[in-house]
């Protein structure tokens, strides 16, 4: 007999962020066009920033990415060879599409670099056709003949017929962009049609293409017209929430404005085969792409087989489909998906290893896997290998109330879906869960597990927020988030950029933000710079001197708040900082506002700064400075209406921590119900 599952109720309407594939292409085509392109709802994520940054480095006047901006393209003549290597981060699409573009720009040379994951991925697949067309492609590592770093030298290209054996949209896109840039014609043939955004966007810009069942031909000497872009919601990102709804026990979830291009909807069809009901509403065409709202409700899930022509249409969604299959009745087979081995991680190995150690029976195949679904609760720690789609796939399983799953690197979702943890939490109807859990399973503490616990600690300057929060987090055995560390990390990269601090603009500083990600350590949420811990440099005097300049920028504050929210949606946290209980976590389980007499705050701050007991005139001077600062901060530092104010003037830090820990434990008990 299968165990009774605790209730998971989904609700509401969510528009997931813009489509990643279209976002890259929108930027590249806008830069290649002579004219202005307005781009709306682009995906603002690390991968897309990599493309924007690379285009900037080649001379394109690319503004900071936002929900609505205009690229004033100056055509192909505006591109020059970048002075230093193009940093493609984690993004295969950036690398391959831009390798194509540079290959078609005669006389331009660019060196491509990436992070450890991207540096393991095969680039020979673009090198082969681009060389055949006449470009020069060199790989620098003697031990690996087709991986980054890669040097591309553009040439006067000639027409070829490219046999795209892997049905790769990145290869097809690279070859089309190379041909377009050099005025050559080209034919690309593929065994199955890969996603066709490049073709649709080129057609919309007046480029003549001949599309047949087995490929596409582009005649030579084509011009690009300027066409505005509205990027629809990414179907690959939407699939995680569709899967959550499929795995729920009740409710309905609406996913709005999702791109329904038939080369991208394979995962929805696989889920329908497994029994999920997905209604498509308000379907219309925008910018040559069908878009619509998906209405999804839970289902009794059965196993299926995924292979052949399905694969290119759901390649990015296979990790989450495998996780859904782990909860379906029967054996699901995934075959013909060898490509998964060369994605951001070896996704066959990552999925198999993680499912297996959660207790699922799964068999690894060279080109896929066989999964035997189970109704049992899953428990364990997931290793993402820094792969965003592995983090999100297992994040969905972690949201199921009976499962006890932790994820090593939830911050890596910033590659394609920075607001994932928040959207995941928003899709669950916690009030309905609490009610049903109470009715059905009174006494079962695990029933209807609520979203992560957030304890918010706020207060004026020098009120001891940070040290208190750190201590409280330690006592509660949850993660500490120091929002100030994000400001410091961003200040550090700004200081390391070419621009002098007094010339920093919010746009310039924000253009650096994608270099900051975060990772969970045992105790805290740690901001990383380019994937590395830079704690010492972040605490150093130059950063301390300039951090307030960065922290005053509204766009930066918004960005830091997003990072902190994202961490607080992924794991239980104690967060300290300004606005935490009001703007950042208005629904935190416990909000504490620390206050203390200005004289006492001044005294404590000076002891910390000077390492000795200050004298009265020193304290008086510092008090004056603090009072002035309080007046400036007044608007930002107001306590939330439901905050508990603790006056720490006459209590020791130990007593104050003890009190907050007791309040936090009570808040946790309340959330877990009877
Ligand atoms: C993409 C194509 C696919 C996909 C990737 C994005 C694109 O890769 O997996 O996430 O935007 O062209 P391949 O072209 O390697 O199949």
XYZ file of C-alpha atoms and ligand atoms in Angstrom:
690
model
C 0.000 0.000 0.000
C 1.454 3.381 -0.912
C 1.950 5.826 1.966
C -0.412 8.787 2.308
C 1.368 11.917 1.073
C 1.248 15.090 3.108
C -0.629 17.840 1.331
C 1.108 20.222 -1.027
C -1.243 22.832 -2.454
C -0.238 25.090 -5.352
C -1.889 28.376 -6.217
C -1.577 31.666 -8.030
C -0.164 32.989 -11.270
C 3.541 33.390 -11.941
C 5.393 34.852 -14.884
C 8.791 33.208 -14.842
C 11.701 35.289 -16.209
C 12.395 35.812 -19.903
C 13.564 33.080 -22.231
C 17.327 32.570 -22.060
C 17.823 31.508 -25.679
C 15.867 34.474 -27.010
C 17.572 36.895 -24.620
C 21.056 36.044 -25.938
C 19.872 36.315 -29.526
C 17.993 39.581 -28.931
C 21.204 41.231 -27.712
C 23.412 39.860 -30.475
C 21.011 40.738 -33.300
C 20.379 44.212 -31.849
C 24.135 44.809 -31.780
C 24.534 43.631 -35.391
C 21.715 45.874 -36.659
C 22.130 49.406 -37.883
C 19.321 51.012 -35.885
C 17.608 50.976 -32.510
C 16.057 47.911 -30.899
C 13.842 48.188 -27.841
C 14.062 45.025 -25.735
C 11.496 44.250 -23.078
C 11.432 41.532 -20.398
C 14.880 40.178 -21.183
C 16.207 37.558 -18.775
C 18.479 39.388 -16.342
C 20.737 36.524 -15.285
C 24.415 35.625 -15.182
C 24.405 33.895 -18.599
C 22.798 36.833 -20.381
C 25.119 39.270 -18.633
C 28.000 37.269 -20.095
C 26.691 37.959 -23.615
C 26.071 41.647 -22.866
C 29.555 42.003 -21.374
C 31.222 40.299 -24.335
C 29.386 42.556 -26.802
C 30.459 45.617 -24.797
C 34.061 44.400 -24.872
C 33.812 44.299 -28.675
C 32.720 47.934 -28.907
C 28.925 47.668 -28.766
C 27.206 50.469 -26.891
C 25.208 48.105 -24.681
C 23.237 49.660 -21.805
C 22.754 47.903 -18.459
C 20.167 45.149 -18.717
C 16.739 45.961 -17.334
C 13.077 45.212 -17.972
C 12.911 47.779 -20.784
C 15.879 49.281 -22.615
C 17.078 50.265 -26.081
C 20.206 49.100 -27.895
C 21.428 51.618 -30.451
C 23.118 49.242 -32.884
C 25.781 50.623 -35.203
C 26.041 47.581 -37.460
C 28.945 45.243 -38.030
C 31.547 47.962 -38.499
C 31.197 48.887 -34.804
C 32.729 45.571 -33.715
C 36.431 45.592 -32.903
C 38.705 42.914 -31.486
C 38.326 42.896 -27.690
C 41.418 43.987 -25.767
C 41.217 41.101 -23.338
C 39.615 37.659 -23.378
C 35.810 37.473 -23.547
C 34.670 36.031 -20.221
C 31.737 33.750 -21.054
C 31.284 32.594 -17.441
C 29.111 29.491 -17.374
C 27.392 30.170 -20.701
C 27.747 27.781 -23.636
C 25.284 29.820 -25.706
C 27.366 33.003 -25.285
C 30.509 31.182 -26.371
C 29.152 29.345 -29.360
C 26.950 32.093 -30.810
C 29.633 34.757 -30.413
C 32.296 32.438 -31.846
C 30.084 32.363 -34.948
C 29.721 36.125 -35.061
C 33.475 36.778 -34.669
C 34.258 34.119 -37.297
C 32.286 36.171 -39.827
C 33.990 39.488 -39.002
C 37.077 39.583 -41.196
C 40.207 40.758 -39.355
C 38.691 40.597 -35.867
C 40.216 38.280 -33.266
C 38.715 37.236 -29.945
C 39.847 34.881 -27.239
C 37.065 33.075 -25.348
C 37.370 31.977 -21.727
C 34.913 30.508 -19.224
C 34.514 29.012 -15.766
C 35.616 25.473 -14.896
C 32.356 23.928 -16.123
C 32.368 25.779 -19.464
C 36.071 24.984 -19.925
C 35.190 21.278 -19.939
C 32.496 21.583 -22.603
C 33.121 20.661 -26.259
C 33.660 23.558 -28.663
C 34.864 21.441 -31.595
C 31.267 21.271 -32.782
C 31.354 24.978 -33.696
C 35.039 24.989 -34.664
C 34.563 22.377 -37.407
C 31.949 24.191 -39.535
C 33.447 27.644 -38.867
C 36.878 26.432 -40.043
C 35.266 24.886 -43.100
C 33.761 28.287 -43.891
C 37.228 29.889 -43.689
C 37.629 31.165 -40.095
C 40.621 30.315 -37.953
C 39.837 28.590 -34.638
C 42.633 27.655 -32.251
C 42.443 25.810 -28.949
C 45.144 26.682 -26.476
C 45.239 23.666 -24.213
C 47.557 20.970 -25.528
C 45.674 18.253 -23.615
C 42.191 19.152 -24.905
C 41.762 19.886 -28.567
C 38.252 21.323 -28.419
C 37.736 23.214 -25.165
C 38.282 26.762 -23.933
C 40.357 28.911 -24.024
C 39.656 29.320 -27.752
C 40.878 31.967 -30.190
C 38.675 32.866 -33.123
C 39.986 34.877 -36.084
C 37.340 36.130 -38.478
C 37.720 35.690 -42.232
C 35.998 36.230 -45.579
C 33.805 33.163 -45.357
C 32.504 30.913 -48.095
C 29.223 29.047 -48.351
C 29.005 25.532 -46.917
C 26.445 22.896 -46.097
C 26.798 22.108 -42.426
C 25.661 18.681 -41.194
C 24.628 19.450 -37.603
C 24.784 15.864 -36.314
C 23.808 16.739 -32.727
C 20.739 18.856 -33.638
C 22.295 21.751 -31.734
C 20.668 25.177 -31.898
C 23.900 26.733 -30.720
C 25.845 25.265 -33.649
C 23.079 26.198 -36.097
C 22.958 29.715 -34.633
C 26.754 30.097 -34.797
C 26.891 29.092 -38.461
C 23.966 31.354 -39.413
C 25.488 34.345 -37.571
C 28.903 33.716 -39.176
C 27.348 33.611 -42.638
C 25.223 36.687 -41.963
C 28.200 38.707 -40.690
C 30.379 37.847 -43.677
C 27.661 38.031 -46.325
C 28.040 34.346 -47.242
C 25.206 31.902 -47.853
C 24.835 28.721 -45.845
C 22.772 25.569 -45.400
C 22.448 23.783 -42.040
C 20.974 20.304 -41.922
C 19.969 18.538 -38.713
C 18.605 15.088 -37.814
C 15.827 16.654 -35.697
C 14.838 20.298 -35.677
C 16.624 22.065 -32.833
C 15.070 25.180 -31.285
C 14.470 27.673 -34.075
C 14.602 31.096 -32.378
C 17.471 32.256 -34.594
C 15.451 31.496 -37.726
C 12.316 33.183 -36.377
C 14.171 36.283 -35.244
C 16.061 36.578 -38.531
C 12.844 36.194 -40.523
C 11.210 38.909 -38.407
C 14.169 41.163 -39.345
C 13.564 40.703 -43.055
C 16.180 37.998 -43.685
C 15.097 35.521 -46.365
C 15.409 31.907 -45.151
C 14.323 28.672 -46.780
C 13.235 26.311 -44.004
C 12.689 22.661 -44.933
C 11.960 19.501 -42.959
C 15.657 18.729 -42.544
C 17.217 22.159 -42.163
C 17.524 25.776 -43.208
C 19.205 27.637 -46.069
C 20.172 31.293 -45.947
C 21.069 32.914 -49.287
C 24.066 35.323 -49.241
C 24.185 39.091 -48.614
C 21.275 39.669 -46.277
C 20.491 42.799 -44.292
C 18.994 43.031 -40.823
C 16.081 45.374 -40.161
C 15.652 46.760 -36.627
C 12.757 45.061 -34.834
C 11.760 45.490 -31.173
C 11.682 42.388 -28.960
C 9.355 41.320 -26.163
C 10.960 38.281 -24.582
C 8.332 35.740 -23.470
C 8.700 33.668 -20.290
C 11.193 30.824 -20.565
C 9.468 27.438 -21.023
C 12.494 25.644 -19.534
C 12.199 27.705 -16.335
C 8.400 27.310 -16.344
C 8.803 23.520 -16.423
C 10.123 23.492 -12.845
C 6.887 25.060 -11.628
C 4.740 22.925 -13.928
C 6.469 19.940 -12.308
C 5.765 21.299 -8.828
C 2.073 21.608 -9.703
C 2.091 18.101 -11.178
C 3.556 16.697 -7.945
C 1.177 18.650 -5.677
C -1.878 17.126 -4.021
C -4.305 19.972 -4.774
C -4.648 23.444 -6.293
C -4.074 25.064 -9.662
C -1.033 26.983 -10.863
C -1.025 29.430 -13.783
C 2.185 30.203 -15.663
C 1.814 33.312 -17.746
C 3.174 34.427 -21.114
C 5.204 31.269 -21.635
C 6.927 30.802 -24.989
C 5.077 27.924 -26.679
C 7.375 27.543 -29.667
C 6.880 23.879 -30.665
C 10.646 23.278 -30.649
C 10.556 24.026 -26.899
C 7.395 22.381 -25.590
C 8.598 18.769 -25.440
C 8.646 18.715 -21.629
C 5.014 19.826 -21.389
C 4.024 17.014 -23.750
C 6.061 14.448 -21.781
C 4.316 15.578 -18.576
C 0.942 15.303 -20.306
C 1.855 11.737 -21.298
C 2.557 11.099 -17.606
C -0.983 12.203 -16.757
C -0.633 15.929 -15.998
C -3.373 18.205 -17.239
C -1.919 21.335 -18.841
C -4.419 23.715 -20.408
C -3.096 26.379 -22.775
C -4.994 29.657 -22.579
C -4.724 33.078 -24.224
C -2.422 31.696 -26.927
C -1.252 34.400 -29.334
C 1.771 35.285 -31.479
C 4.247 37.905 -30.301
C 7.362 38.701 -32.348
C 6.947 35.549 -34.426
C 6.717 33.264 -31.367
C 3.541 31.639 -29.996
C 3.024 32.452 -26.321
C 0.288 31.591 -23.839
C -0.719 30.830 -20.258
C -0.342 27.303 -18.910
C -2.891 26.168 -16.354
C -1.630 23.141 -14.475
C -3.224 20.949 -11.855
C -1.888 17.924 -9.944
C -2.208 14.413 -11.301
C -1.652 10.763 -10.528
C 1.602 10.328 -12.426
C 2.577 7.305 -14.486
C 5.923 6.423 -16.052
C 6.779 7.100 -19.693
C 9.576 6.726 -22.261
C 11.465 9.773 -23.462
C 13.709 9.456 -26.510
C 14.271 10.174 -30.228
C 12.658 13.359 -31.477
C 11.535 14.228 -27.928
C 15.109 14.860 -26.846
C 16.045 18.159 -28.556
C 12.605 19.495 -27.601
C 13.161 18.867 -23.884
C 16.930 18.567 -23.510
C 17.222 21.230 -20.802
C 14.201 19.876 -18.932
C 15.394 16.260 -18.643
C 16.751 16.695 -15.070
C 13.374 17.864 -13.771
C 11.510 15.274 -15.849
C 13.731 12.618 -14.226
C 12.833 13.998 -10.784
C 9.120 13.833 -11.632
C 9.591 10.282 -12.916
C 11.111 9.403 -9.524
C 7.642 10.060 -8.034
C 5.588 8.392 -10.807
C 4.223 4.865 -10.815
C 6.371 2.563 -12.968
C 9.653 2.654 -14.864
C 10.589 5.694 -16.933
C 13.219 5.318 -19.660
C 15.257 8.244 -20.969
C 17.369 7.292 -24.011
C 19.159 9.052 -26.878
C 20.180 11.860 -24.519
C 23.989 11.492 -24.578
C 24.160 15.289 -25.022
C 23.310 15.577 -21.334
C 26.851 14.452 -20.534
C 28.305 17.697 -21.937
C 25.949 20.250 -20.407
C 26.856 22.468 -17.405
C 27.591 19.183 -15.597
C 27.379 15.573 -16.769
C 23.638 15.666 -16.169
C 23.157 11.909 -16.565
C 25.684 11.294 -13.805
C 24.454 14.208 -11.625
C 20.815 13.128 -11.806
C 21.529 9.423 -11.320
C 23.881 9.938 -8.363
C 21.588 12.373 -6.617
C 18.397 10.376 -7.133
C 20.146 7.228 -5.988
C 21.427 8.728 -2.777
C 17.934 10.110 -2.049
C 16.746 6.501 -2.109
C 15.373 6.189 -5.666
C 16.106 3.092 -7.766
C 17.808 4.359 -10.905
C 19.998 2.743 -13.505
C 22.538 4.741 -15.523
C 22.653 4.185 -19.302
C 25.332 5.546 -21.639
C 22.776 7.903 -23.171
C 20.166 8.229 -20.443
C 18.732 6.422 -17.447
C 15.971 4.157 -16.196
C 14.086 5.386 -13.141
C 11.738 3.348 -10.981
C 9.254 5.688 -9.349
C 8.592 5.531 -5.631
C 5.981 6.962 -3.285
C 8.397 6.923 -0.349
C 9.717 10.125 1.222
C 13.161 11.112 -0.091
C 15.994 12.171 2.187
C 19.530 13.347 1.491
C 21.946 16.056 0.400
C 22.091 17.016 -3.273
C 25.374 17.920 -4.980
C 24.660 20.335 -7.827
C 28.204 20.581 -9.260
C 27.321 24.260 -9.717
C 24.688 23.275 -12.310
C 21.627 25.532 -12.144
C 19.195 23.012 -13.575
C 20.281 20.307 -11.128
C 19.720 22.734 -8.224
C 16.226 23.644 -9.481
C 15.165 20.083 -10.367
C 16.002 18.828 -6.879
C 14.675 22.077 -5.393
C 11.246 20.988 -6.637
C 11.604 17.621 -4.879
C 12.811 19.464 -1.762
C 9.578 21.501 -1.762
C 7.478 18.364 -1.272
C 6.454 18.252 2.382
C 7.542 14.712 3.233
C 10.964 14.954 1.620
C 13.994 16.049 3.632
C 16.393 17.301 0.973
C 19.174 19.869 1.248
C 21.037 21.350 -1.714
C 24.718 22.259 -1.594
C 24.710 25.305 -3.863
C 21.238 26.829 -4.242
C 22.812 30.143 -5.377
C 23.843 28.679 -8.731
C 20.276 29.230 -10.022
C 21.458 32.787 -10.823
C 22.699 31.445 -14.170
C 19.214 31.216 -15.665
C 16.537 31.872 -13.016
C 17.727 34.164 -10.210
C 14.296 34.378 -8.565
C 13.671 30.633 -8.633
C 13.534 30.012 -4.856
C 11.145 32.881 -4.358
C 8.845 31.759 -7.172
C 8.929 28.194 -5.870
C 7.887 29.379 -2.399
C 5.226 31.676 -3.892
C 3.662 28.811 -5.852
C 2.900 26.888 -2.660
C -0.236 27.859 -0.791
C 1.058 27.657 2.765
C -2.204 28.702 4.354
C -4.077 25.931 2.603
C -1.318 23.505 3.548
C -1.469 24.502 7.193
C -5.234 24.098 7.267
C -5.282 20.726 5.536
C -2.350 19.493 7.525
C -4.134 20.445 10.707
C -7.328 18.675 9.642
C -5.787 15.528 8.276
C -2.672 14.989 10.308
C -3.011 16.709 13.624
C 0.172 15.968 15.505
C 2.284 15.281 12.408
C 4.987 17.924 12.588
C 6.226 17.266 9.077
C 2.895 17.718 7.382
C 2.739 20.634 4.981
C 6.282 21.792 5.588
C 6.210 25.586 5.392
C 8.611 27.746 3.424
C 12.016 28.349 5.044
C 12.203 30.129 8.379
C 13.329 33.769 8.256
C 14.426 35.680 11.346
C 14.977 39.365 10.509
C 17.218 41.516 12.685
C 17.223 45.245 12.058
C 18.284 48.326 13.960
C 20.204 51.588 13.690
C 23.943 51.896 13.026
C 26.155 50.179 15.607
C 23.231 48.460 17.306
C 25.069 45.122 17.108
C 22.807 43.617 14.406
C 25.471 41.655 12.638
C 27.251 40.024 15.558
C 23.915 39.247 17.211
C 22.499 37.725 14.025
C 25.575 35.586 13.564
C 25.335 34.268 17.097
C 21.577 33.640 16.898
C 22.020 31.729 13.628
C 24.659 29.580 15.246
C 22.403 28.763 18.210
C 19.496 27.882 15.941
C 21.737 25.939 13.573
C 20.542 27.895 10.540
C 22.390 30.090 8.025
C 23.390 33.677 8.699
C 22.950 36.176 5.862
C 24.908 39.380 6.158
C 23.387 41.619 3.500
C 26.333 44.002 3.942
C 28.645 41.333 2.524
C 26.856 41.592 -0.828
C 27.465 45.366 -0.921
C 31.100 44.705 -0.064
C 31.496 42.049 -2.758
C 30.092 44.397 -5.393
C 32.285 47.242 -4.172
C 35.319 44.988 -4.489
C 34.619 44.187 -8.155
C 33.897 47.851 -8.830
C 37.276 48.779 -7.311
C 38.948 46.187 -9.502
C 37.304 47.585 -12.657
C 38.950 50.285 -14.737
C 36.551 53.006 -13.545
C 37.560 55.346 -10.714
C 35.204 55.351 -7.691
C 34.054 58.944 -8.110
C 32.912 58.081 -11.630
C 30.911 54.984 -10.706
C 27.355 55.077 -12.039
C 24.595 52.672 -10.981
C 24.574 51.198 -14.513
C 28.300 50.486 -14.426
C 28.188 48.985 -10.968
C 25.140 46.884 -11.809
C 26.831 45.570 -14.952
C 29.321 43.906 -12.571
C 26.643 42.316 -10.372
C 26.437 38.996 -12.261
C 29.990 38.277 -11.154
C 28.634 37.890 -7.627
C 26.879 34.653 -6.729
C 26.405 32.993 -3.365
C 26.956 29.641 -1.784
C 25.854 28.018 1.449
C 28.606 27.130 3.872
C 27.920 25.275 7.122
C 27.014 28.493 8.854
C 26.347 31.247 6.390
C 25.317 32.436 2.974
C 28.604 33.468 1.463
C 28.866 35.859 -1.485
C 31.407 34.730 -4.079
C 33.252 36.859 -6.603
C 33.678 35.028 -9.915
C 32.988 31.836 -7.979
C 35.727 32.495 -5.392
C 35.663 33.399 -1.686
C 37.242 36.887 -1.353
C 36.420 37.485 2.282
C 39.698 39.185 3.244
C 39.654 41.611 0.328
C 35.974 42.321 1.018
C 36.765 43.384 4.593
C 39.800 45.454 3.588
C 40.074 49.240 3.972
C 39.519 50.231 0.300
C 36.194 48.386 0.274
C 35.225 49.821 3.674
C 36.006 53.299 2.369
C 33.851 53.017 -0.769
C 31.054 50.636 0.193
C 28.584 53.317 1.269
C 28.815 54.921 -2.186
C 27.700 51.649 -3.743
C 25.104 50.938 -1.051
C 23.402 54.267 -1.730
C 22.501 53.277 -5.295
C 18.838 52.282 -5.507
C 19.485 49.677 -8.221
C 22.177 48.090 -6.073
C 19.926 48.003 -2.997
C 17.260 46.348 -5.080
C 19.771 43.777 -6.337
C 21.126 42.989 -2.851
C 17.588 42.585 -1.542
C 16.918 40.107 -4.356
C 20.015 38.077 -3.424
C 19.036 38.029 0.221
C 15.444 37.053 -0.581
C 16.662 34.330 -2.840
C 18.863 32.910 -0.059
C 15.999 33.195 2.420
C 13.708 31.288 0.070
C 16.257 28.484 -0.264
C 17.111 27.756 3.357
C 16.319 28.763 6.967
C 18.112 32.055 7.706
C 18.823 34.768 10.222
C 19.276 37.983 8.242
C 20.467 41.309 9.493
C 20.491 44.647 7.755
C 18.519 47.751 6.956
C 14.927 47.310 5.695
C 15.116 43.570 6.342
C 11.888 43.308 8.304
C 10.043 45.886 6.217
C 11.064 45.791 2.545
C 12.987 42.530 2.193
C 11.096 40.014 4.329
C 7.787 41.626 5.328
C 6.454 38.176 6.256
C 9.461 36.990 8.301
C 8.485 34.620 11.124
C 10.211 36.862 13.650
C 11.346 40.474 13.340
C 13.621 41.963 15.937
C 14.579 45.622 16.074
C 17.615 46.286 18.235
C 17.940 49.679 19.859
C 20.420 51.104 22.362
C 21.231 54.448 23.808
C 23.484 56.382 21.342
C 26.170 56.826 24.023
C 26.295 53.051 24.591
C 26.341 52.315 20.845
C 29.176 54.807 20.402
C 31.095 53.192 23.253
C 30.704 49.675 21.799
C 31.669 50.797 18.314
C 34.823 52.494 19.610
C 35.893 49.450 21.624
C 35.579 47.424 18.439
C 37.411 50.000 16.328
C 40.183 50.987 18.782
C 40.629 47.707 20.610
C 40.640 49.557 23.987
C 38.259 51.416 26.307
C 37.514 54.861 24.841
C 37.516 58.000 27.009
C 34.481 60.270 27.450
C 35.438 62.964 24.908
C 35.959 60.236 22.294
C 32.578 58.714 23.088
C 30.946 62.149 22.972
C 32.356 62.800 19.490
C 31.285 59.379 18.202
C 27.818 59.816 19.755
C 27.380 63.046 17.843
C 28.310 61.293 14.597
C 25.906 58.428 15.334
C 23.003 60.739 16.120
C 23.600 62.577 12.850
C 23.686 59.250 11.003
C 20.452 58.132 12.748
C 18.735 61.248 11.442
C 19.890 60.504 7.887
C 18.832 56.851 8.189
C 15.496 57.557 9.855
C 13.376 56.646 6.841
C 15.280 53.437 6.162
C 15.562 52.268 9.727
C 11.985 52.408 10.928
C 11.035 49.168 12.671
C 8.395 46.969 11.029
C 4.994 47.338 12.716
C 5.137 43.772 14.003
C 8.815 43.905 15.060
C 9.805 43.172 18.640
C 12.013 45.986 19.850
C 14.807 45.000 22.211
C 16.676 47.697 24.066
C 20.186 46.382 24.558
C 21.582 49.363 26.463
C 21.832 47.519 29.753
C 21.898 43.860 28.701
C 24.893 41.781 27.699
C 25.072 40.402 24.208
C 24.704 36.921 25.639
C 21.377 37.796 27.295
C 20.144 39.502 24.178
C 21.014 36.472 21.996
C 19.321 34.140 24.471
C 16.131 36.186 24.300
C 16.057 36.261 20.499
C 16.776 32.534 20.275
C 13.836 31.832 22.608
C 11.557 34.049 20.496
C 12.795 32.344 17.325
C 12.155 28.884 18.732
C 8.636 29.918 19.640
C 8.100 31.310 16.133
C 9.348 28.068 14.638
C 6.996 26.020 16.837
C 4.062 28.229 15.835
C 4.794 27.685 12.140
C 5.053 23.939 12.548
C 1.636 23.822 14.134
C 0.378 21.567 16.907
C 20.467 26.620 -26.553
C 20.529 25.400 -27.164
C 20.622 24.124 -26.454
C 20.242 24.290 -24.986
C 20.884 25.484 -24.357
C 20.460 26.756 -25.082
C 20.405 27.836 -27.381
O 21.946 23.656 -26.503
O 20.587 23.127 -24.262
O 20.500 25.612 -23.000
O 20.021 28.897 -26.877
O 20.725 27.752 -28.555
P 22.515 22.882 -27.802
O 22.465 23.811 -28.924
O 23.910 22.509 -27.443
O 21.635 21.712 -27.991
